mmCIF file with all atom_site columns, C-alpha atoms in Angstrom:
data_model
loop_
_atom_site.group_PDB
_atom_site.id
_atom_site.type_symbol
_atom_site.label_atom_id
_atom_site.label_alt_id
_atom_site.label_comp_id
_atom_site.label_asym_id
_atom_site.label_entity_id
_atom_site.label_seq_id
_atom_site.pdbx_PDB_ins_code
_atom_site.Cartn_x
_atom_site.Cartn_y
_atom_site.Cartn_z
_atom_site.occupancy
_atom_site.B_iso_or_equiv
_atom_site.pdbx_formal_charge
_atom_site.auth_seq_id
_atom_site.auth_comp_id
_atom_site.auth_asym_id
_atom_site.auth_atom_id
_atom_site.pdbx_PDB_model_num
ATOM 1  C CA . UNK A 1 1  ? 140.244 81.885 123.435 1.00 49.00 ? 127 UNK A CA 1
ATOM 2  C CA . UNK A 1 2  ? 137.867 79.017 124.201 1.00 49.00 ? 128 UNK A CA 1
ATOM 3  C CA . UNK A 1 3  ? 134.678 80.561 125.821 1.00 52.00 ? 129 UNK A CA 1
ATOM 4  C CA . UNK A 1 4  ? 134.001 76.413 127.083 1.00 52.00 ? 130 UNK A CA 1
ATOM 5  C CA . UNK A 1 5  ? 137.414 76.437 129.428 1.00 58.00 ? 131 UNK A CA 1
ATOM 6  C CA . UNK A 1 6  ? 137.052 79.787 131.117 1.00 57.00 ? 132 UNK A CA 1
ATOM 7  C CA . UNK A 1 7  ? 136.321 79.332 134.901 1.00 52.00 ? 133 UNK A CA 1
ATOM 8  C CA . UNK A 1 8  ? 135.792 81.640 137.967 1.00 55.00 ? 134 UNK A CA 1
ATOM 9  C CA . UNK A 1 9  ? 137.782 79.587 140.134 1.00 51.00 ? 135 UNK A CA 1
ATOM 10 C CA . UNK A 1 10 ? 140.132 81.131 141.842 1.00 62.00 ? 136 UNK A CA 1
ATOM 11 C CA . UNK A 1 11 ? 143.123 78.640 142.276 1.00 71.00 ? 137 UNK A CA 1
ATOM 12 C CA . UNK A 1 12 ? 143.270 77.833 138.254 1.00 84.00 ? 138 UNK A CA 1
ATOM 13 C CA . UNK A 1 13 ? 145.782 75.470 137.367 1.00 91.00 ? 139 UNK A CA 1
ATOM 14 C CA . UNK A 1 14 ? 146.181 77.438 134.527 1.00 93.00 ? 140 UNK A CA 1
ATOM 15 C CA . UNK A 1 15 ? 145.757 81.357 133.416 1.00 93.00 ? 141 UNK A CA 1
ATOM 16 C CA . UNK A 1 16 ? 146.494 83.396 130.598 1.00 94.00 ? 142 UNK A CA 1
ATOM 17 C CA . UNK A 1 17 ? 147.167 87.039 131.895 1.00 94.00 ? 143 UNK A CA 1
ATOM 18 C CA . UNK A 1 18 ? 146.803 90.344 129.246 1.00 95.00 ? 144 UNK A CA 1
ATOM 19 C CA . UNK A 1 19 ? 149.791 92.771 129.493 1.00 92.00 ? 145 UNK A CA 1
ATOM 20 C CA . UNK A 1 20 ? 147.661 95.030 132.040 1.00 93.00 ? 146 UNK A CA 1
ATOM 21 C CA . UNK A 1 21 ? 146.948 92.246 134.155 1.00 90.00 ? 147 UNK A CA 1
ATOM 22 C CA . UNK A 1 22 ? 143.478 91.239 132.971 1.00 93.00 ? 148 UNK A CA 1
ATOM 23 C CA . UNK A 1 23 ? 142.796 87.526 133.013 1.00 91.00 ? 149 UNK A CA 1
ATOM 24 C CA . UNK A 1 24 ? 142.163 86.108 129.344 1.00 92.00 ? 150 UNK A CA 1
ATOM 25 C CA . UNK A 1 25 ? 141.763 82.798 130.337 1.00 92.00 ? 151 UNK A CA 1
ATOM 26 C CA . UNK A 1 26 ? 141.838 80.263 132.964 1.00 92.00 ? 152 UNK A CA 1
ATOM 27 C CA . UNK A 1 27 ? 140.880 76.514 133.767 1.00 91.00 ? 153 UNK A CA 1
ATOM 28 C CA . UNK A 1 28 ? 141.269 73.495 135.467 1.00 90.00 ? 154 UNK A CA 1
ATOM 29 C CA . UNK A 1 29 ? 140.206 71.384 132.787 1.00 90.00 ? 155 UNK A CA 1
ATOM 30 C CA . UNK A 1 30 ? 143.614 69.796 131.177 1.00 89.00 ? 156 UNK A CA 1
ATOM 31 C CA . UNK A 1 31 ? 141.832 69.549 127.830 1.00 90.00 ? 157 UNK A CA 1
ATOM 32 C CA . UNK A 1 32 ? 141.552 73.078 127.542 1.00 90.00 ? 158 UNK A CA 1
ATOM 33 C CA . UNK A 1 33 ? 145.244 73.842 127.890 1.00 93.00 ? 159 UNK A CA 1
ATOM 34 C CA . UNK A 1 34 ? 146.803 75.343 125.003 1.00 93.00 ? 160 UNK A CA 1
ATOM 35 C CA . UNK A 1 35 ? 149.697 73.228 123.123 1.00 94.00 ? 161 UNK A CA 1
ATOM 36 C CA . UNK A 1 36 ? 153.482 74.457 123.681 1.00 94.00 ? 162 UNK A CA 1
ATOM 37 C CA . UNK A 1 37 ? 153.071 75.838 120.588 1.00 96.00 ? 163 UNK A CA 1
ATOM 38 C CA . UNK A 1 38 ? 149.889 78.214 121.345 1.00 95.00 ? 164 UNK A CA 1
ATOM 39 C CA . UNK A 1 39 ? 151.559 78.820 125.215 1.00 95.00 ? 165 UNK A CA 1
ATOM 40 C CA . UNK A 1 40 ? 154.836 79.779 122.925 1.00 96.00 ? 166 UNK A CA 1
ATOM 41 C CA . UNK A 1 41 ? 152.803 82.212 120.125 1.00 96.00 ? 167 UNK A CA 1
ATOM 42 C CA . UNK A 1 42 ? 150.744 83.525 123.640 1.00 95.00 ? 168 UNK A CA 1
ATOM 43 C CA . UNK A 1 43 ? 153.821 85.053 125.292 1.00 96.00 ? 169 UNK A CA 1
ATOM 44 C CA . UNK A 1 44 ? 155.586 86.492 122.124 1.00 97.00 ? 170 UNK A CA 1
ATOM 45 C CA . UNK A 1 45 ? 152.140 88.450 121.949 1.00 95.00 ? 171 UNK A CA 1
ATOM 46 C CA . UNK A 1 46 ? 152.977 89.709 125.499 1.00 96.00 ? 172 UNK A CA 1
ATOM 47 C CA . UNK A 1 47 ? 150.857 87.399 127.390 1.00 96.00 ? 173 UNK A CA 1
ATOM 48 C CA . UNK A 1 48 ? 151.842 86.341 130.289 1.00 96.00 ? 174 UNK A CA 1
ATOM 49 C CA . UNK A 1 49 ? 151.049 82.746 131.579 1.00 95.00 ? 175 UNK A CA 1
ATOM 50 C CA . UNK A 1 50 ? 150.715 81.106 135.030 1.00 93.00 ? 176 UNK A CA 1
ATOM 51 C CA . UNK A 1 51 ? 150.876 77.312 134.928 1.00 92.00 ? 177 UNK A CA 1
ATOM 52 C CA . UNK A 1 52 ? 150.557 75.472 138.346 1.00 89.00 ? 178 UNK A CA 1
ATOM 53 C CA . UNK A 1 53 ? 150.389 71.843 136.990 1.00 79.00 ? 179 UNK A CA 1
ATOM 54 C CA . UNK A 1 54 ? 152.588 69.697 138.726 1.00 65.00 ? 180 UNK A CA 1
#
């Protein structure tokens, strides 16, 4: 994950969570959100994705 895209804001628009609930990535910057293909790979690896974009 790209550390420059890490944000500690409580209401992140996009989050990636590990199986145990730890936050692996969260961002409000659309430029830091992974591509749909990358998101599918993350889900296949067992990560949970929370996307609050409209």
